[in-house]
Structure formats: C-alpha cells, structure tokens
Amino acid sequence: MFDLETLCGWINEKKDIGGIVFLTVVPDNGIKPIVAVCKKGRNPEVWKVAKKLKIGSAVRIDGQYAETQISKKGLEFIPCKIVVVSEMSEEKIPIDFSGKTPFLLDTKLDYRYLTLRLPRERAIFIIRSEILKLAREWFYKNGFIEVHTPKLCGAGAEGGATVFELNYFEKKAYLAQSPQLYKQMLMSGLEKVFEITPYFRAEKFSTTRHLNESWGIDMEVGFIDNEEDIMRLLEDLIVHLVEGLAERCSKELKILNVKLKAPEKPFPRIKYDEVLEILRRRGVEIEWGEDLGDREEKILGEEMTKSGIDFYFITKYPWKVKPFYIMRENYLSRSFDLDCKGLELASGGQREHRINELVNNMLEKGLNPKDFEFYLEAFRYAMPPHGGYGLGVERLMMKLLNLENIREAILFPRDRWRLVP
Ligand code: ATP
Ligand code: MG
C-alpha cells in the first residue's frame, strides 16, 4: 500500500470528457500545477464530485501521484477523495486560468489574490520573499543589525522628492520619503545598520518604474574611508542575491523564463564625465551638471549591454544634482548610483559628517537648518565618517525577472490612480 497524500488548493481548470474529468489544481504551497485524473471506472464517487465541481472552488484532495507521469500540464494525481472546502459565492471567476484569454494589467491588479493562483504570478512573489530573506542573511552574516526608523515624520522633504502630508493632532506630519536622516543619526551610536522598509513619494508619477509606495533595502555604515567601501558592500550583496536566487528558486525562475548568472565583481565604475562622453558618441548631448534622465540611463544601459555588462556604478556625480547630505568634493560628490540594464536600482555614497559643512550644504540647497535641528544635533557628538545606500526592491525585481512594469513586482501597488485594493 502507498501512503495517501493530501493536496489543498483551487481548481484552475476542468476538462470533462465523459468518463474522465481532469482537474488542474494549483496547490496551496507550490507552483507546479497538479492534474487530478478522476475516472468513472476507477472511482465513481470521486468522478461524481469532480463532474459537479466549479472552476475556482477550494478543495482538499486525498490520493496518490501517478506512477507514470505523462501529462504535460502538470503532475498527474489519482484522487480517492475530493472535499470542497469552500465554494465561490460568485457565478464566474473574473480571471481565465487556462491562459486562453489574456487579461489586462489592471484586471490583474484588481484581482491580485486570484492571480496568485497562477504559477507565474505566484513565482514572482515567492522570489520577492526569497530576495528579502537572502538580503537579511547577507546583512546578518556581515555584522549588521536590523533597525526600524519612523515612517511618520515631523520634518518635510530632504530635497528632491515631494512628500505626503497628513494631520498629526495639532501639527502637520509627513510620510517618510526614505530612512535617510534617521539611519544617519544612528551612525552616532551604531556602526552597521540596515532596514527593509516602505518609502512614500508624492510625485504624480506616470511611468512604468515609479510607485508612490515602494520598498527599499537601506543600509548605513560608520567609520568608512570613502564611497568605494559602500560600493564594494553593495556589489557583494547583489552577487549574493543573484547566486542565492539561482540556487533556491530554479523552479520559479524557469516558469518566468529567466536565467540568472551572477555578475562578476567588481562591477564597472563609470564616472559621470565618461557617461556624458558615451552619450555624446550616441549623438545625445546633455549639459554638464544636469542629472541623467530615463533616456540617458537607457542609452547608457544599451552601451553596457553591448559589452556584456548588466550591473554598473555611475560615480563622481556633480554635487548640484545630489542631496545635501552627500559629501561634496568641489563640484563633484562622493555619491554613486547602481544601474542595471538602463535602470537606476540604488543610490548611495559617503555622507557629510562634519556639521559645519553639512549646514553649508543645506543652505546651498535652499533648506533651512532650523527645520533639521533634530538631525543636526546628532552630528555634534563625534559623528564618524559614514555612508550607505538605498536599493529599490521592485526595481531590482524588474531587472532580475524582466518585468516590464514595476506594478508587477508589488502585491498591491500604490500609484496616483490606485489606492485600493
Ligand atoms: P529616480 O531618479 O529613478 O526617480 P531617485 O533617485 O529619486 O529615483 P532615490 O531617492 O535615489 O530615488 O531612492 C533610492 C532607490 O529607491 C532608487 O534607486 C530606486 O531603486 C528606488 N526608488 C526611489 N523612488 C522610487 C519610486 N518612486 N518607485 C519605485 N522605486 C523607487
Ligand atoms: Mg537616486
């Protein structure tokens, strides 16, 4: 006698050819579909239940995997008992699980929970979970501690991004646009911290790479020599993530048709000036001191792809385009971006830890140091040289998994038009 196995999941497809009913079930804990073959001749009771089953129902099936597997649709399973644990209260399910009728991104996002019954969609979020697990593992292995900084903040924009304002008792508060100021303050008491956190940005974005609520992997390290220390840590994390995914998520990657190969360290470092030169060779002129936009990033990405390079750093940015907290070197800054195939994934650098210079930077950027007193205070008690980065989780997923729209990488995206579900 073989042991019975129990399968829990939802009926995605049903094919009734008279004496046999084929049920495609997506199990609750996997991504490989299972085809339950219910033959009248073998088990009339099971066959009767199967015939009546509605697509979309949640079932528990006891049975055994077939000894010989011939179906291409999934693992063949021979049921000896089918229990419907939950029926739909709707007549029809709004997603065609057979894949014959494609659905729009909007439909997918409206019914995200249902699309998670599709192996491809489920694979994306299993991978997301694994990315965060691998990242945590890397940080712990390297001596970091996980911290949580406030998302409700009393100070407004750090410059650049706009913030969401809300009522906070008798005052105004703002949703955190990043953990930047707080993780820097922590450098006056800890040496290595990381945070995995949502960011809120209030711009009226209308792109495939921006969300109003997105998740970042942030870190900050004290007692550094320069931004090179931070780039080394970031490329090491990226290699760890890619290698780890290739090893642990091979089934999921296969469903998404993705082959991952860990990039070689060190990633190329391309100076801002060199970027302008590369752009010029492609007939695109931008003025020195201007930030690189989507078009410029994409062209650079194409040029890197030609040389077989996916991940690269852009360094030595003009100070003008970087925020006040970045350390200045005359007209340049100790900052970097990590780009992959034409998309910015992370920004980082060495921060200004000397309070006088920091205050000057604020004034030059048109900010009032009084608004940042709580932050500046931390720099009065022997703040060490420090640096860090913020890496966008959804951006990273877009590039690793070839997703065209950032909304595919987050369960319930928040953009200008979407606040529910
Ligand atoms: P961009 O110029 O591409 O809009 P940014 O320079 O404003 O991005 P940073 O402030 O440097 O973004 O944030 C660090 C990282 O967080 C970015 O490199 C990106 O991966 C991610 N990120 C920032 N803003 C968003 C957003 N609105 N939606 C999704 N990810 C974002
Ligand atoms: Mg940036």
PDB file of C-alpha atoms in Angstrom, residues 43-296:
ATOM      1  CA  ASN A  43     -13.778   5.675  -8.567  1.00  0.00           C
ATOM      2  CA  PRO A  44     -17.389   6.634  -9.387  1.00  0.00           C
ATOM      3  CA  GLU A  45     -17.813   8.671  -6.174  1.00  0.00           C
ATOM      4  CA  VAL A  46     -14.815  10.885  -6.914  1.00  0.00           C
ATOM      5  CA  TRP A  47     -15.851  11.205 -10.554  1.00  0.00           C
ATOM      6  CA  LYS A  48     -19.338  12.365  -9.480  1.00  0.00           C
ATOM      7  CA  VAL A  49     -17.919  15.085  -7.214  1.00  0.00           C
ATOM      8  CA  ALA A  50     -15.444  16.144  -9.906  1.00  0.00           C
ATOM      9  CA  LYS A  51     -18.179  16.465 -12.531  1.00  0.00           C
ATOM     10  CA  LYS A  52     -20.086  18.910 -10.339  1.00  0.00           C
ATOM     11  CA  LEU A  53     -17.073  20.971  -9.281  1.00  0.00           C
ATOM     12  CA  LYS A  54     -16.986  24.630 -10.271  1.00  0.00           C
ATOM     13  CA  ILE A  55     -13.757  26.214 -11.517  1.00  0.00           C
ATOM     14  CA  GLY A  56     -12.390  28.385  -8.719  1.00  0.00           C
ATOM     15  CA  SER A  57     -13.528  26.164  -5.817  1.00  0.00           C
ATOM     16  CA  ALA A  58     -11.146  25.433  -2.958  1.00  0.00           C
ATOM     17  CA  VAL A  59     -10.682  21.696  -2.476  1.00  0.00           C
ATOM     18  CA  ARG A  60      -8.888  19.123  -0.393  1.00  0.00           C
ATOM     19  CA  ILE A  61      -7.990  16.018  -2.350  1.00  0.00           C
ATOM     20  CA  ASP A  62      -6.634  12.777  -0.922  1.00  0.00           C
ATOM     21  CA  GLY A  63      -4.859  10.431  -3.298  1.00  0.00           C
ATOM     22  CA  GLN A  64      -1.561   9.413  -4.844  1.00  0.00           C
ATOM     23  CA  TYR A  65       0.712  10.698  -7.564  1.00  0.00           C
ATOM     24  CA  ALA A  66       0.530   8.506 -10.673  1.00  0.00           C
ATOM     25  CA  GLU A  67       3.404   6.106 -11.075  1.00  0.00           C
ATOM     26  CA  THR A  68       3.985   7.123 -14.664  1.00  0.00           C
ATOM     27  CA  GLN A  69       3.732  10.798 -15.441  1.00  0.00           C
ATOM     28  CA  ILE A  70       2.553  11.549 -18.978  1.00  0.00           C
ATOM     29  CA  SER A  71       0.576  14.796 -18.720  1.00  0.00           C
ATOM     30  CA  LYS A  72       2.451  17.905 -19.853  1.00  0.00           C
ATOM     31  CA  LYS A  73       0.110  20.177 -17.944  1.00  0.00           C
ATOM     32  CA  GLY A  74       1.301  19.148 -14.526  1.00  0.00           C
ATOM     33  CA  LEU A  75       1.914  16.286 -12.124  1.00  0.00           C
ATOM     34  CA  GLU A  76      -0.713  13.576 -12.507  1.00  0.00           C
ATOM     35  CA  PHE A  77      -2.578  12.739  -9.334  1.00  0.00           C
ATOM     36  CA  ILE A  78      -5.092   9.963  -8.684  1.00  0.00           C
ATOM     37  CA  PRO A  79      -7.702  11.090  -6.179  1.00  0.00           C
ATOM     38  CA  CYS A  80      -9.573   8.782  -3.850  1.00  0.00           C
ATOM     39  CA  LYS A  81     -11.492  11.547  -2.091  1.00  0.00           C
ATOM     40  CA  ILE A  82     -12.375  15.150  -3.004  1.00  0.00           C
ATOM     41  CA  VAL A  83     -13.809  17.548  -0.444  1.00  0.00           C
ATOM     42  CA  VAL A  84     -14.946  21.015  -1.442  1.00  0.00           C
ATOM     43  CA  VAL A  85     -13.798  23.165   1.457  1.00  0.00           C
ATOM     44  CA  SER A  86     -15.096  26.433   0.022  1.00  0.00           C
ATOM     45  CA  GLU A  87     -17.403  27.288  -2.879  1.00  0.00           C
ATOM     46  CA  MET A  88     -17.481  30.567  -4.714  1.00  0.00           C
ATOM     47  CA  SER A  89     -20.375  32.864  -3.978  1.00  0.00           C
ATOM     48  CA  GLU A  90     -19.900  34.409  -7.447  1.00  0.00           C
ATOM     49  CA  GLU A  91     -21.099  32.547 -10.515  1.00  0.00           C
ATOM     50  CA  LYS A  92     -17.894  33.001 -12.501  1.00  0.00           C
ATOM     51  CA  ILE A  93     -14.277  33.788 -11.728  1.00  0.00           C
ATOM     52  CA  PRO A  94     -13.031  37.023 -13.411  1.00  0.00           C
ATOM     53  CA  ILE A  95      -9.679  35.526 -14.471  1.00  0.00           C
ATOM     54  CA  ASP A  96      -9.296  32.877 -17.165  1.00  0.00           C
ATOM     55  CA  PHE A  97      -6.837  30.456 -15.581  1.00  0.00           C
ATOM     56  CA  SER A  98      -6.421  28.462 -18.774  1.00  0.00           C
ATOM     57  CA  GLY A  99      -4.456  31.390 -20.211  1.00  0.00           C
ATOM     58  CA  LYS A 100      -6.603  31.389 -23.378  1.00  0.00           C
ATOM     59  CA  THR A 101      -7.981  34.881 -22.729  1.00  0.00           C
ATOM     60  CA  PRO A 102      -5.192  37.228 -21.690  1.00  0.00           C
ATOM     61  CA  PHE A 103      -6.033  39.773 -19.029  1.00  0.00           C
ATOM     62  CA  LEU A 104      -5.020  43.384 -18.642  1.00  0.00           C
ATOM     63  CA  LEU A 105      -2.569  44.606 -16.010  1.00  0.00           C
ATOM     64  CA  ASP A 106      -5.450  46.479 -14.362  1.00  0.00           C
ATOM     65  CA  THR A 107      -7.515  43.295 -14.063  1.00  0.00           C
ATOM     66  CA  LYS A 108      -4.516  41.531 -12.638  1.00  0.00           C
ATOM     67  CA  LEU A 109      -4.040  44.228 -10.007  1.00  0.00           C
ATOM     68  CA  ASP A 110      -7.756  44.370  -9.157  1.00  0.00           C
ATOM     69  CA  TYR A 111      -7.777  40.615  -8.557  1.00  0.00           C
ATOM     70  CA  ARG A 112      -4.221  40.134  -7.357  1.00  0.00           C
ATOM     71  CA  TYR A 113      -5.223  37.489  -4.824  1.00  0.00           C
ATOM     72  CA  LEU A 114      -6.816  35.425  -7.591  1.00  0.00           C
ATOM     73  CA  THR A 115      -3.889  35.751  -9.970  1.00  0.00           C
ATOM     74  CA  LEU A 116      -1.727  34.295  -7.205  1.00  0.00           C
ATOM     75  CA  ARG A 117      -3.367  31.012  -8.141  1.00  0.00           C
ATOM     76  CA  LEU A 118      -1.398  31.225 -11.393  1.00  0.00           C
ATOM     77  CA  PRO A 119       2.075  29.679 -11.216  1.00  0.00           C
ATOM     78  CA  ARG A 120       3.756  32.625 -12.959  1.00  0.00           C
ATOM     79  CA  GLU A 121       2.323  35.251 -10.642  1.00  0.00           C
ATOM     80  CA  ARG A 122       2.963  33.158  -7.580  1.00  0.00           C
ATOM     81  CA  ALA A 123       6.574  32.627  -8.669  1.00  0.00           C
ATOM     82  CA  ILE A 124       7.174  36.398  -8.696  1.00  0.00           C
ATOM     83  CA  PHE A 125       6.181  36.743  -5.056  1.00  0.00           C
ATOM     84  CA  ILE A 126       7.977  33.623  -3.900  1.00  0.00           C
ATOM     85  CA  ILE A 127      11.091  35.181  -5.449  1.00  0.00           C
ATOM     86  CA  ARG A 128      10.394  38.538  -3.784  1.00  0.00           C
ATOM     87  CA  SER A 129      10.216  36.811  -0.432  1.00  0.00           C
ATOM     88  CA  GLU A 130      13.455  34.950  -1.132  1.00  0.00           C
ATOM     89  CA  ILE A 131      15.234  38.190  -2.138  1.00  0.00           C
ATOM     90  CA  LEU A 132      14.407  39.737   1.227  1.00  0.00           C
ATOM     91  CA  LYS A 133      15.413  36.585   3.063  1.00  0.00           C
ATOM     92  CA  LEU A 134      18.738  36.442   1.217  1.00  0.00           C
ATOM     93  CA  ALA A 135      19.330  40.125   1.899  1.00  0.00           C
ATOM     94  CA  ARG A 136      18.715  39.668   5.620  1.00  0.00           C
ATOM     95  CA  GLU A 137      21.049  36.690   5.630  1.00  0.00           C
ATOM     96  CA  TRP A 138      23.775  38.750   3.953  1.00  0.00           C
ATOM     97  CA  PHE A 139      23.421  41.633   6.410  1.00  0.00           C
ATOM     98  CA  TYR A 140      23.497  39.366   9.477  1.00  0.00           C
ATOM     99  CA  LYS A 141      26.491  37.484   8.108  1.00  0.00           C
ATOM    100  CA  ASN A 142      28.297  40.800   7.682  1.00  0.00           C
ATOM    101  CA  GLY A 143      27.655  42.100  11.169  1.00  0.00           C
ATOM    102  CA  PHE A 144      24.726  44.474  10.545  1.00  0.00           C
ATOM    103  CA  ILE A 145      21.745  44.880  12.808  1.00  0.00           C
ATOM    104  CA  GLU A 146      18.227  45.432  11.519  1.00  0.00           C
ATOM    105  CA  VAL A 147      16.636  48.711  12.551  1.00  0.00           C
ATOM    106  CA  HIS A 148      13.286  50.397  12.044  1.00  0.00           C
ATOM    107  CA  THR A 149      13.063  54.147  11.650  1.00  0.00           C
ATOM    108  CA  PRO A 150       9.804  56.123  11.842  1.00  0.00           C
ATOM    109  CA  LYS A 151       7.524  56.418   8.850  1.00  0.00           C
ATOM    110  CA  LEU A 152       5.599  59.293  10.439  1.00  0.00           C
ATOM    111  CA  CYS A 153       7.961  62.249  10.423  1.00  0.00           C
ATOM    112  CA  GLY A 154       7.897  65.808  11.662  1.00  0.00           C
ATOM    113  CA  ALA A 155      10.228  67.235   9.023  1.00  0.00           C
ATOM    114  CA  GLY A 156       9.355  67.612   5.361  1.00  0.00           C
ATOM    115  CA  ALA A 157      11.319  66.881   2.223  1.00  0.00           C
ATOM    116  CA  GLU A 158      15.043  66.144   2.281  1.00  0.00           C
ATOM    117  CA  GLY A 159      15.130  67.950  -1.036  1.00  0.00           C
ATOM    118  CA  GLY A 160      14.229  66.391  -4.358  1.00  0.00           C
ATOM    119  CA  ALA A 161      11.275  64.132  -3.766  1.00  0.00           C
ATOM    120  CA  THR A 162       7.931  65.504  -2.587  1.00  0.00           C
ATOM    121  CA  VAL A 163       6.244  64.121   0.499  1.00  0.00           C
ATOM    122  CA  PHE A 164       2.737  63.189   1.594  1.00  0.00           C
ATOM    123  CA  GLU A 165       1.408  65.472   4.277  1.00  0.00           C
ATOM    124  CA  LEU A 166      -1.086  64.396   6.913  1.00  0.00           C
ATOM    125  CA  ASN A 167      -2.742  65.678  10.048  1.00  0.00           C
ATOM    126  CA  TYR A 168      -0.988  64.710  13.247  1.00  0.00           C
ATOM    127  CA  PHE A 169      -3.044  66.012  16.168  1.00  0.00           C
ATOM    128  CA  GLU A 170      -2.378  69.776  16.230  1.00  0.00           C
ATOM    129  CA  LYS A 171       0.525  69.559  13.765  1.00  0.00           C
ATOM    130  CA  LYS A 172       1.436  68.527  10.258  1.00  0.00           C
ATOM    131  CA  ALA A 173       3.301  65.276   9.748  1.00  0.00           C
ATOM    132  CA  TYR A 174       4.830  63.678   6.672  1.00  0.00           C
ATOM    133  CA  LEU A 175       5.226  60.124   5.447  1.00  0.00           C
ATOM    134  CA  ALA A 176       8.892  59.140   5.266  1.00  0.00           C
ATOM    135  CA  GLN A 177      10.334  59.504   1.767  1.00  0.00           C
ATOM    136  CA  SER A 178      13.315  57.378   2.904  1.00  0.00           C
ATOM    137  CA  PRO A 179      15.047  56.373   6.167  1.00  0.00           C
ATOM    138  CA  GLN A 180      17.943  58.667   5.245  1.00  0.00           C
ATOM    139  CA  LEU A 181      18.047  61.146   8.100  1.00  0.00           C
ATOM    140  CA  TYR A 182      17.326  58.600  10.824  1.00  0.00           C
ATOM    141  CA  LYS A 183      19.768  55.968   9.648  1.00  0.00           C
ATOM    142  CA  GLN A 184      22.450  58.659   9.567  1.00  0.00           C
ATOM    143  CA  MET A 185      21.595  59.740  13.111  1.00  0.00           C
ATOM    144  CA  LEU A 186      22.071  56.120  14.166  1.00  0.00           C
ATOM    145  CA  MET A 187      25.673  56.362  12.972  1.00  0.00           C
ATOM    146  CA  SER A 188      26.325  58.335  16.129  1.00  0.00           C
ATOM    147  CA  GLY A 189      25.696  55.151  18.137  1.00  0.00           C
ATOM    148  CA  LEU A 190      25.932  52.093  15.896  1.00  0.00           C
ATOM    149  CA  GLU A 191      28.388  51.048  13.233  1.00  0.00           C
ATOM    150  CA  LYS A 192      26.354  48.966  10.767  1.00  0.00           C
ATOM    151  CA  VAL A 193      22.603  49.102  10.312  1.00  0.00           C
ATOM    152  CA  PHE A 194      20.112  48.002   7.683  1.00  0.00           C
ATOM    153  CA  GLU A 195      16.420  48.472   7.197  1.00  0.00           C
ATOM    154  CA  ILE A 196      13.892  46.919   4.857  1.00  0.00           C
ATOM    155  CA  THR A 197      11.133  49.456   4.599  1.00  0.00           C
ATOM    156  CA  PRO A 198       8.484  51.186   2.505  1.00  0.00           C
ATOM    157  CA  TYR A 199       9.161  54.691   1.139  1.00  0.00           C
ATOM    158  CA  PHE A 200       6.466  57.175   0.242  1.00  0.00           C
ATOM    159  CA  ARG A 201       6.924  59.647  -2.607  1.00  0.00           C
ATOM    160  CA  ALA A 202       4.200  62.102  -3.512  1.00  0.00           C
ATOM    161  CA  GLU A 203       5.130  62.911  -7.124  1.00  0.00           C
ATOM    162  CA  LYS A 204       2.412  62.487  -9.725  1.00  0.00           C
ATOM    163  CA  PHE A 205       4.387  59.747 -11.443  1.00  0.00           C
ATOM    164  CA  SER A 206       3.219  58.346 -14.728  1.00  0.00           C
ATOM    165  CA  THR A 207       5.921  55.826 -15.588  1.00  0.00           C
ATOM    166  CA  THR A 208       6.457  52.076 -15.517  1.00  0.00           C
ATOM    167  CA  ARG A 209       9.268  52.434 -12.931  1.00  0.00           C
ATOM    168  CA  HIS A 210       7.799  54.638 -10.172  1.00  0.00           C
ATOM    169  CA  LEU A 211       5.383  53.861  -7.365  1.00  0.00           C
ATOM    170  CA  ASN A 212       4.084  56.172  -4.648  1.00  0.00           C
ATOM    171  CA  GLU A 213       4.742  53.472  -2.079  1.00  0.00           C
ATOM    172  CA  SER A 214       7.803  51.353  -2.772  1.00  0.00           C
ATOM    173  CA  TRP A 215      10.145  49.186  -0.710  1.00  0.00           C
ATOM    174  CA  GLY A 216      13.813  49.744  -0.176  1.00  0.00           C
ATOM    175  CA  ILE A 217      16.731  47.853   1.251  1.00  0.00           C
ATOM    176  CA  ASP A 218      18.650  50.564   3.071  1.00  0.00           C
ATOM    177  CA  MET A 219      21.947  50.400   4.881  1.00  0.00           C
ATOM    178  CA  GLU A 220      24.394  52.729   6.571  1.00  0.00           C
ATOM    179  CA  VAL A 221      27.949  52.036   7.796  1.00  0.00           C
ATOM    180  CA  GLY A 222      30.211  54.100  10.020  1.00  0.00           C
ATOM    181  CA  PHE A 223      33.991  54.542  10.103  1.00  0.00           C
ATOM    182  CA  ILE A 224      34.405  54.239   6.330  1.00  0.00           C
ATOM    183  CA  ASP A 225      37.225  55.636   4.196  1.00  0.00           C
ATOM    184  CA  ASN A 226      35.142  56.656   1.204  1.00  0.00           C
ATOM    185  CA  GLU A 227      32.193  55.700  -1.028  1.00  0.00           C
ATOM    186  CA  GLU A 228      34.211  52.865  -2.546  1.00  0.00           C
ATOM    187  CA  ASP A 229      33.694  50.942   0.726  1.00  0.00           C
ATOM    188  CA  ILE A 230      29.944  51.190   0.206  1.00  0.00           C
ATOM    189  CA  MET A 231      30.049  50.157  -3.450  1.00  0.00           C
ATOM    190  CA  ARG A 232      32.010  47.047  -2.507  1.00  0.00           C
ATOM    191  CA  LEU A 233      29.367  46.085   0.049  1.00  0.00           C
ATOM    192  CA  LEU A 234      26.550  46.714  -2.416  1.00  0.00           C
ATOM    193  CA  GLU A 235      28.052  44.650  -5.229  1.00  0.00           C
ATOM    194  CA  ASP A 236      28.698  41.853  -2.777  1.00  0.00           C
ATOM    195  CA  LEU A 237      25.040  41.875  -1.721  1.00  0.00           C
ATOM    196  CA  ILE A 238      23.873  41.852  -5.368  1.00  0.00           C
ATOM    197  CA  VAL A 239      26.055  38.848  -6.200  1.00  0.00           C
ATOM    198  CA  HIS A 240      24.776  37.072  -3.076  1.00  0.00           C
ATOM    199  CA  LEU A 241      21.174  37.742  -4.117  1.00  0.00           C
ATOM    200  CA  VAL A 242      21.613  36.570  -7.698  1.00  0.00           C
ATOM    201  CA  GLU A 243      23.539  33.448  -6.738  1.00  0.00           C
ATOM    202  CA  GLY A 244      21.067  32.648  -3.984  1.00  0.00           C
ATOM    203  CA  LEU A 245      18.049  33.019  -6.261  1.00  0.00           C
ATOM    204  CA  ALA A 246      19.616  30.882  -8.973  1.00  0.00           C
ATOM    205  CA  GLU A 247      20.216  28.179  -6.388  1.00  0.00           C
ATOM    206  CA  ARG A 248      16.992  28.323  -4.395  1.00  0.00           C
ATOM    207  CA  CYS A 249      14.387  29.476  -6.918  1.00  0.00           C
ATOM    208  CA  SER A 250      15.232  27.458 -10.019  1.00  0.00           C
ATOM    209  CA  LYS A 251      11.622  26.271 -10.460  1.00  0.00           C
ATOM    210  CA  GLU A 252      10.211  29.760 -10.130  1.00  0.00           C
ATOM    211  CA  LEU A 253      12.815  31.259 -12.468  1.00  0.00           C
ATOM    212  CA  LYS A 254      12.072  28.594 -15.062  1.00  0.00           C
ATOM    213  CA  ILE A 255       8.380  29.454 -15.056  1.00  0.00           C
ATOM    214  CA  LEU A 256       9.320  33.082 -15.636  1.00  0.00           C
ATOM    215  CA  ASN A 257      11.725  32.029 -18.354  1.00  0.00           C
ATOM    216  CA  VAL A 258      14.624  33.714 -16.583  1.00  0.00           C
ATOM    217  CA  LYS A 259      18.202  32.502 -16.486  1.00  0.00           C
ATOM    218  CA  LEU A 260      20.266  34.207 -13.806  1.00  0.00           C
ATOM    219  CA  LYS A 261      24.019  34.453 -13.887  1.00  0.00           C
ATOM    220  CA  ALA A 262      25.848  36.196 -11.073  1.00  0.00           C
ATOM    221  CA  PRO A 263      27.651  39.325 -12.292  1.00  0.00           C
ATOM    222  CA  GLU A 264      31.395  39.499 -11.850  1.00  0.00           C
ATOM    223  CA  LYS A 265      32.911  41.657  -9.150  1.00  0.00           C
ATOM    224  CA  PRO A 266      33.987  44.416  -9.210  1.00  0.00           C
ATOM    225  CA  PHE A 267      31.169  45.971 -11.218  1.00  0.00           C
ATOM    226  CA  PRO A 268      32.444  48.632 -13.643  1.00  0.00           C
ATOM    227  CA  ARG A 269      32.601  52.150 -12.182  1.00  0.00           C
ATOM    228  CA  ILE A 270      31.793  54.754 -14.795  1.00  0.00           C
ATOM    229  CA  LYS A 271      32.359  58.389 -13.972  1.00  0.00           C
ATOM    230  CA  TYR A 272      29.617  60.888 -14.751  1.00  0.00           C
ATOM    231  CA  ASP A 273      32.016  62.616 -17.189  1.00  0.00           C
ATOM    232  CA  GLU A 274      32.526  59.325 -19.012  1.00  0.00           C
ATOM    233  CA  VAL A 275      28.766  58.852 -19.200  1.00  0.00           C
ATOM    234  CA  LEU A 276      28.457  62.215 -20.962  1.00  0.00           C
ATOM    235  CA  GLU A 277      31.157  61.102 -23.397  1.00  0.00           C
ATOM    236  CA  ILE A 278      29.339  57.813 -24.119  1.00  0.00           C
ATOM    237  CA  LEU A 279      26.101  59.718 -24.668  1.00  0.00           C
ATOM    238  CA  ARG A 280      27.853  62.163 -26.992  1.00  0.00           C
ATOM    239  CA  ARG A 281      29.098  59.279 -29.102  1.00  0.00           C
ATOM    240  CA  ARG A 282      25.463  58.220 -29.422  1.00  0.00           C
ATOM    241  CA  GLY A 283      24.518  61.744 -30.513  1.00  0.00           C
ATOM    242  CA  VAL A 284      22.954  62.804 -27.201  1.00  0.00           C
ATOM    243  CA  GLU A 285      24.253  65.992 -25.608  1.00  0.00           C
ATOM    244  CA  ILE A 286      23.415  66.943 -22.062  1.00  0.00           C
ATOM    245  CA  GLU A 287      24.896  69.876 -20.274  1.00  0.00           C
ATOM    246  CA  TRP A 288      27.499  69.149 -17.600  1.00  0.00           C
ATOM    247  CA  GLY A 289      25.734  69.265 -14.246  1.00  0.00           C
ATOM    248  CA  GLU A 290      22.376  68.008 -15.492  1.00  0.00           C
ATOM    249  CA  ASP A 291      21.018  64.825 -13.951  1.00  0.00           C
ATOM    250  CA  LEU A 292      20.733  61.703 -16.067  1.00  0.00           C
ATOM    251  CA  GLY A 293      17.125  61.066 -17.019  1.00  0.00           C
ATOM    252  CA  ASP A 294      15.323  57.993 -18.263  1.00  0.00           C
ATOM    253  CA  ARG A 295      16.534  58.467 -21.855  1.00  0.00           C
ATOM    254  CA  GLU A 296      20.170  58.905 -20.831  1.00  0.00           C
TER     255      GLU A 296
END
